[in-house]
Short mmCIF file of C-alpha atoms and ligand atoms in Angstrom, two decimals:
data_model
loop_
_atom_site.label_atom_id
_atom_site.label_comp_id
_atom_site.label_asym_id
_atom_site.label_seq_id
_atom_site.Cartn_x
_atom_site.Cartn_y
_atom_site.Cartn_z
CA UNK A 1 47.05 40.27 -0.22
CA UNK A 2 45.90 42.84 2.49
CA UNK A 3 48.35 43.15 6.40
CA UNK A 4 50.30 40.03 7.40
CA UNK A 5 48.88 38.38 10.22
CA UNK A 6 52.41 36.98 12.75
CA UNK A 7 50.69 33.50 13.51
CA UNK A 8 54.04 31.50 12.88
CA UNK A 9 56.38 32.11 15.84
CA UNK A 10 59.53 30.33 16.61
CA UNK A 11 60.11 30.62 20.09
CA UNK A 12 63.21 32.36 21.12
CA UNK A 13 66.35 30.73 21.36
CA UNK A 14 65.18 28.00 19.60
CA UNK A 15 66.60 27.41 15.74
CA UNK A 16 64.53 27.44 13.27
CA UNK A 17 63.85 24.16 11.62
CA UNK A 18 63.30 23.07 8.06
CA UNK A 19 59.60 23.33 8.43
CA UNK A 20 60.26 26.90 10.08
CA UNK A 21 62.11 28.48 7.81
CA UNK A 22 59.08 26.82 5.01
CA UNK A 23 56.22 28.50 6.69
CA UNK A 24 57.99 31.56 7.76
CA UNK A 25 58.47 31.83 3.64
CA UNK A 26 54.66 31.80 3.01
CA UNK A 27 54.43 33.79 6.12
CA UNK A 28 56.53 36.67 4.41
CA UNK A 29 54.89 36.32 1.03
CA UNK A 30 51.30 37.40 3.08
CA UNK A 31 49.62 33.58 3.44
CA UNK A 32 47.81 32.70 6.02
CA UNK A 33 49.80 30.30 7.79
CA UNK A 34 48.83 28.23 11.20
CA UNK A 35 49.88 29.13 14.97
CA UNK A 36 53.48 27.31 15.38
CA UNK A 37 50.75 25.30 18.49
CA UNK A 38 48.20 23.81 16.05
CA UNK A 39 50.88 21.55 14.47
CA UNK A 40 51.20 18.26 16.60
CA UNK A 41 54.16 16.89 18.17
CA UNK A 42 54.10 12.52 17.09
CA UNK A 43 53.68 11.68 20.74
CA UNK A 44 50.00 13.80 20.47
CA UNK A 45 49.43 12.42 17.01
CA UNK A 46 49.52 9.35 18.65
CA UNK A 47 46.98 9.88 21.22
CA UNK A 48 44.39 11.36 18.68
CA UNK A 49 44.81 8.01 16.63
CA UNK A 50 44.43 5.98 20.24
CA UNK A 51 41.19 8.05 20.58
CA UNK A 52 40.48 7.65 17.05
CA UNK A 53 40.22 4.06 17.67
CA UNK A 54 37.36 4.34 20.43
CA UNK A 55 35.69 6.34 18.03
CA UNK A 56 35.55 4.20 15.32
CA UNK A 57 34.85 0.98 17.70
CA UNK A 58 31.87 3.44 18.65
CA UNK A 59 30.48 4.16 15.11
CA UNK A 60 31.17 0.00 14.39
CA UNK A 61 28.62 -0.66 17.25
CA UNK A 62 26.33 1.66 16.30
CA UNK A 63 26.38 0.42 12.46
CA UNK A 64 25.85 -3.16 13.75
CA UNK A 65 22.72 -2.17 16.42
CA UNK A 66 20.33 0.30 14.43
CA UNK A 67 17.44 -0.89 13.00
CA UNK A 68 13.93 0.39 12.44
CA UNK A 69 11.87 0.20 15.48
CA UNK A 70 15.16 1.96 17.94
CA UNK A 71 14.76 5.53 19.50
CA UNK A 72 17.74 7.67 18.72
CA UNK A 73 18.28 7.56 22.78
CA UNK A 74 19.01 3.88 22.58
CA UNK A 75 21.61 4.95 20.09
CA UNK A 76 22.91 7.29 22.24
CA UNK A 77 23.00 4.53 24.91
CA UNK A 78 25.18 2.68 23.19
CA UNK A 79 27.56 5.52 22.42
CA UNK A 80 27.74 6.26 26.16
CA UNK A 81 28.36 2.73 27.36
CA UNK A 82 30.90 1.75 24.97
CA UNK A 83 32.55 4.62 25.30
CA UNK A 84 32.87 4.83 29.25
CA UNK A 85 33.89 1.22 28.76
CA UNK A 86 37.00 2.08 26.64
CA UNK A 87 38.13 4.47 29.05
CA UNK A 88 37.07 7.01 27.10
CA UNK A 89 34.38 10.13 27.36
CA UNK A 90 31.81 11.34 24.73
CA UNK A 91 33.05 14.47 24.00
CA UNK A 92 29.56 16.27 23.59
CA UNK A 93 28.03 15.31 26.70
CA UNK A 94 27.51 18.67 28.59
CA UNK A 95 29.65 20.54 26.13
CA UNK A 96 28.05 24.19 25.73
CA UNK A 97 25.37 22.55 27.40
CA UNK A 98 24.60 19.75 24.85
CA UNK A 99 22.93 17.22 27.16
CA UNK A 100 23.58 14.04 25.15
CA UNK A 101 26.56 12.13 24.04
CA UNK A 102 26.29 11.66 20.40
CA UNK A 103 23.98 14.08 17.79
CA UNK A 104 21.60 11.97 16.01
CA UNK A 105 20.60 13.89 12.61
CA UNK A 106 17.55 12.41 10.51
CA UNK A 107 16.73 13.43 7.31
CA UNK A 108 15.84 16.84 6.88
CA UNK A 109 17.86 17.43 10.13
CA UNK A 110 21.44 18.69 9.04
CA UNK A 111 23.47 18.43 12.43
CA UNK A 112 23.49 18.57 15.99
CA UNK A 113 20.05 16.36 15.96
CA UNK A 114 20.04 15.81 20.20
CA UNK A 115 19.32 11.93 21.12
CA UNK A 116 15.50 11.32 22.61
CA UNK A 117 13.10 8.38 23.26
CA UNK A 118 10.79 9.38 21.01
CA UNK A 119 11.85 9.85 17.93
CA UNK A 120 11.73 6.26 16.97
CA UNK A 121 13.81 5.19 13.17
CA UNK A 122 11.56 4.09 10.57
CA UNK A 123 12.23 2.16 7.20
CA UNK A 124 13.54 4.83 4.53
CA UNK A 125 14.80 6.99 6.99
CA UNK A 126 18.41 8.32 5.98
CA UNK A 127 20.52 9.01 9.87
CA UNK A 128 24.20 10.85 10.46
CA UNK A 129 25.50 9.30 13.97
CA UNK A 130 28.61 11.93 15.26
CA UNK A 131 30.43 10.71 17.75
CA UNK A 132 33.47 12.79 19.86
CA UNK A 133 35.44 10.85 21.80
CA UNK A 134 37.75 12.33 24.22
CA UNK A 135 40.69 10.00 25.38
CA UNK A 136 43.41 10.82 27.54
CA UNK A 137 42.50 14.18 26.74
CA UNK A 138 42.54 13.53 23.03
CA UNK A 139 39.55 14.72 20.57
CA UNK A 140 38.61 12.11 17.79
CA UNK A 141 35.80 13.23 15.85
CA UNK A 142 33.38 11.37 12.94
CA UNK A 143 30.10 11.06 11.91
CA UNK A 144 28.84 8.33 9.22
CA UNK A 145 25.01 8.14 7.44
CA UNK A 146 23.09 5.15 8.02
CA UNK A 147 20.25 4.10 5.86
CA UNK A 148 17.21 2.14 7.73
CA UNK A 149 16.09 -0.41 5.32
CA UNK A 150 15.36 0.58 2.15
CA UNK A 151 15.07 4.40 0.98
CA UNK A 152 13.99 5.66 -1.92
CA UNK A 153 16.49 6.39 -4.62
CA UNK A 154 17.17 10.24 -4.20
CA UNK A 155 17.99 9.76 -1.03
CA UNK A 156 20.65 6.71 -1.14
CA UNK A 157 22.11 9.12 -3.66
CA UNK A 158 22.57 12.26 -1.33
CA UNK A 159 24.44 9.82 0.70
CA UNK A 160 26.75 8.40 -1.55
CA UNK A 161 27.47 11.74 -3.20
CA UNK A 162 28.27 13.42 0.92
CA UNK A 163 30.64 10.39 1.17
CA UNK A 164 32.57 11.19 -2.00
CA UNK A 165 32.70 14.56 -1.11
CA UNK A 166 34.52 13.75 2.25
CA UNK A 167 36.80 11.33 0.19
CA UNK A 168 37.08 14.06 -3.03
CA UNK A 169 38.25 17.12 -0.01
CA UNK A 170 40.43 14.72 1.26
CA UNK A 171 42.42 14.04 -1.77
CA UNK A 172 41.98 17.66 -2.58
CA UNK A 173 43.93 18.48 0.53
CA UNK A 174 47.89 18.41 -0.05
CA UNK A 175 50.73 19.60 2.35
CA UNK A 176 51.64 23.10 1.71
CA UNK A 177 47.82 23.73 -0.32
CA UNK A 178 45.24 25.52 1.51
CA UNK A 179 42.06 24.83 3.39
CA UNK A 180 40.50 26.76 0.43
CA UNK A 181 41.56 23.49 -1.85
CA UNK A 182 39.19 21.11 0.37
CA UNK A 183 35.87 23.50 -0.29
CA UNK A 184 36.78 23.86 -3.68
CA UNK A 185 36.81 20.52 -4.64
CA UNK A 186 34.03 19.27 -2.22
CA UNK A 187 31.43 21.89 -3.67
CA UNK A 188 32.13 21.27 -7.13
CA UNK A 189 31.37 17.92 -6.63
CA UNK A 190 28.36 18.71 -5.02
CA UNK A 191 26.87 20.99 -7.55
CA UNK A 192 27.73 18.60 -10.61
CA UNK A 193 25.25 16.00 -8.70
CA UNK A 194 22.85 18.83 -8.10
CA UNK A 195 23.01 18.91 -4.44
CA UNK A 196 23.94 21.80 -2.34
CA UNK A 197 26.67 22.87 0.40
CA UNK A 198 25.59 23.96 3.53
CA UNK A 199 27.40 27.22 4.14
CA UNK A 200 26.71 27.77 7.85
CA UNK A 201 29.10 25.07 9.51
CA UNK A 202 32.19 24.08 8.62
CA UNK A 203 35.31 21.48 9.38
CA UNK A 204 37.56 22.20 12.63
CA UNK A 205 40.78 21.81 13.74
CA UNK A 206 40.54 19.02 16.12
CA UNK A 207 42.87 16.94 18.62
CA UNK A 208 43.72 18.90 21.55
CA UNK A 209 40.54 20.51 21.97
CA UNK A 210 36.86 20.24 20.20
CA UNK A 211 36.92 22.89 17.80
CA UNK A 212 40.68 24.25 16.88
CA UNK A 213 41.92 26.84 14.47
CA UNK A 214 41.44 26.48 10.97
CA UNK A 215 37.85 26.64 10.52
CA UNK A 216 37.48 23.91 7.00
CA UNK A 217 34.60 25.48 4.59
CA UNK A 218 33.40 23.20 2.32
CA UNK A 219 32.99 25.42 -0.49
CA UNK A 220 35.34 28.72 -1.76
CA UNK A 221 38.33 29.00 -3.71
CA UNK A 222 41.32 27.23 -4.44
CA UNK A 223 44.76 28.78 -3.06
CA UNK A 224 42.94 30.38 -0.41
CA UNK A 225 42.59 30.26 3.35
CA UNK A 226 45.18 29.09 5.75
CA UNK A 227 48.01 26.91 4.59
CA UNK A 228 48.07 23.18 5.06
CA UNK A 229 50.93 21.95 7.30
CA UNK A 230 52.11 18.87 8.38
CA UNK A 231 51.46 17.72 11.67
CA UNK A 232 48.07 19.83 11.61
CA UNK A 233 44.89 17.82 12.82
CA UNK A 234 41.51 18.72 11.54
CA UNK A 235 37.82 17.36 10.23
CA UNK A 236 36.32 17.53 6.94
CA UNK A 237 32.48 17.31 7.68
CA UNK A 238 30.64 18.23 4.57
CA UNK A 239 26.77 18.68 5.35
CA UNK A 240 25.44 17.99 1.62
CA UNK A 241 21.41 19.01 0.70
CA UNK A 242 18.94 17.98 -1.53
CA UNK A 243 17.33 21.16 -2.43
CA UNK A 244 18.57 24.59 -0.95
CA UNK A 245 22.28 25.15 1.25
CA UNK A 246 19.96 26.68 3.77
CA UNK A 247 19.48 26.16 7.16
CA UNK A 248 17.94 26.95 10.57
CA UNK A 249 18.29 26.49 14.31
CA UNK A 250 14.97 25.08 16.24
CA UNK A 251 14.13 27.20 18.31
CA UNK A 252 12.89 24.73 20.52
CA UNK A 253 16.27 23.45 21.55
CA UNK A 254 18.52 25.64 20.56
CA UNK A 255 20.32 22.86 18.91
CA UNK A 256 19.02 21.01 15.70
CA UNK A 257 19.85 22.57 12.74
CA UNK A 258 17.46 21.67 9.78
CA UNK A 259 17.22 22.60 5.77
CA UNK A 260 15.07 26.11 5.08
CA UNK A 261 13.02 23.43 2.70
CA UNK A 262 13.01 20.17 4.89
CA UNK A 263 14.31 18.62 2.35
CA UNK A 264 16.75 15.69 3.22
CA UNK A 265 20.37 16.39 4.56
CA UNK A 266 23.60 14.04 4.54
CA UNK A 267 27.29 14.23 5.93
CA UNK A 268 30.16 12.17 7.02
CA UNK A 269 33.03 13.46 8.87
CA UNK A 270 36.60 12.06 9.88
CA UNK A 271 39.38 13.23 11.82
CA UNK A 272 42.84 13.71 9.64
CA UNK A 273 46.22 14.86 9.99
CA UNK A 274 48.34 16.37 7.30
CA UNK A 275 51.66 14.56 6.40
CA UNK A 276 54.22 15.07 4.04
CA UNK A 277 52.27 12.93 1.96
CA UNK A 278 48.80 13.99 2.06
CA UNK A 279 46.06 13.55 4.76
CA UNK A 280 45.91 10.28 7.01
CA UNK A 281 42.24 9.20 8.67
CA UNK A 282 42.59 8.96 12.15
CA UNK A 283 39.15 7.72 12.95
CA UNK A 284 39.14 4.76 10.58
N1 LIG B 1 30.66 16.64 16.45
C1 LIG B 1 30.22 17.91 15.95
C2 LIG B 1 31.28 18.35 14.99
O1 LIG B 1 31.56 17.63 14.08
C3 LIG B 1 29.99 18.92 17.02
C4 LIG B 1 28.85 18.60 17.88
S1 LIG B 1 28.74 19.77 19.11
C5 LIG B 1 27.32 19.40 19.89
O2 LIG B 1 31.93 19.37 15.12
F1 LIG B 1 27.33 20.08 20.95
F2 LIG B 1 26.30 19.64 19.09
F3 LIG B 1 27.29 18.11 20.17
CO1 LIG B 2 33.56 17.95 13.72
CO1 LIG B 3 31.48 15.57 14.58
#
């Protein structure tokens, strides 16, 4: 199981608690187990859910507004606005330089799709809106596909199949299993549809910052990667393909990743934490 890695410190002075003494036990045994930090106290629990709830109200206004005929700016328009109005700020807006605040991700564009005025939705067109909402310092983070109109068959099936993948991970993902669990499951469900994982990005720890500690593949190996413990807040994001996992950055922007082939794309993403009980959505 290769060199133990000390992630899980009790601070000293302090007893160890139940949970301690749990992880400490996997610790000793050679797991990967979290940093004692990346488990959340209920008072910042609670403040992820309160931003959880701006995000969703968000992603409601943006499934009730888009249409054919709309530039992905106006979209990100109406991201801004209702955010700022909640009290709330979009969490991408300037982050490493991202100049909008949502990503805007159509068809054959896998992620990070940046808002513009003229790339205007047509009928058919398959879209994944991801929105991060920072409130009282407190990262919520989800994305949802919208279909414009009709589309053609293959395509309304890439997008049901990334939306059971998120819900398949999910249930995959039990206190004390591993990160490893929630890839598992999500690429085997992937593969029996005959769609493909993107390999490239993955789910985050989320809550206190953007991106936290564990990284959450969607593909690999039950058992392995870092332990799942309660109180730990993190996305599940699968990025599902039509034809091959691969991808590339434009070079353009720097930004908009987009399938080797050009071949439609699909994902949907929510925020979670582990309880004793399995995972909770926080951005419902
Ligand atoms: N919301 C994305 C995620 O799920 C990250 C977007 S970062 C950006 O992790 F800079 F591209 F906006
Ligand atoms: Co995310
Ligand atoms: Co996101």
């Amino acid at each position: 199981m290769g060199r133990k890695k000390i992630n899980w410190q009790v601070p000293k002075g302090e007893k160890p608690t139940e949970l301690d003494e749990k992880v400490l036990y996997y610790q000793e045994k050679g797991y990967l187990v979290p940093k004692r930090s990346l488990i959340k106290t209920p008072e910042q629990i609670e403040g992820i859910r309160r931003s959880g709830i701006v995000n969703t109200g968000v992603l409601d206004l943006v499934a009730k507004e888009i249409r054919a005929g709309m530039s992905t700016l106006e979209i990100d328009k109406l991201v801004y606005e209702y955010t700022r109005d909640h009290g709330a700020i979009p969490a991408t807006l300037g982050y490493e330089g991202f100049p909008k605040s949502c990503c805007t991700s159509v068809n054959e564009v896998v992620c990070h799709g940046i808002p513009n005025e003229i790339e205007i939705l047509e009928e058919g067109d398959i879209i994944n809106v991801d929105c991060t909402t920072i409130l009282d310092g407190y990262y919520a983070d989800a994305s949802r596909m919208f279909i414009i109109g009709e589309t053609t068959p293959e395509k309304r099936k890439l997008v049901e199949v990334a939306k059971e993948c998120l819900e398949i991970g999910m249930q995959a993902a039990r206190p004390f299993g591993f990160v490893g669990d929630i890839g598992n499951a999500v690429e085997k469900h992937a593969k029996k549809n005959k769609f493909s994982v993107v390999r490239d990005l993955c789910g985050h720890g989320v809550g206190l910052e953007f991106h936290e500690d564990p990284d959450v593949e969607h593909f690999g190996r039950k058992g392995t990667g870092m332990l799942l413990v309660p109180g730990m807040t993190f996305t599940i994001e699968p990025m599902i393909n039509m034809g091959t996992h691969e991808v590339f950055v434009d070079e353009e922007d720097d930004w908009t990743v987009v399938t080797e082939d050009e071949l439609p794309s699909a994902q949907w993403e929510h925020t979670f934490v582990m309880t004793n009980d399995g995972l909770e959505i926080l951005t419902y």
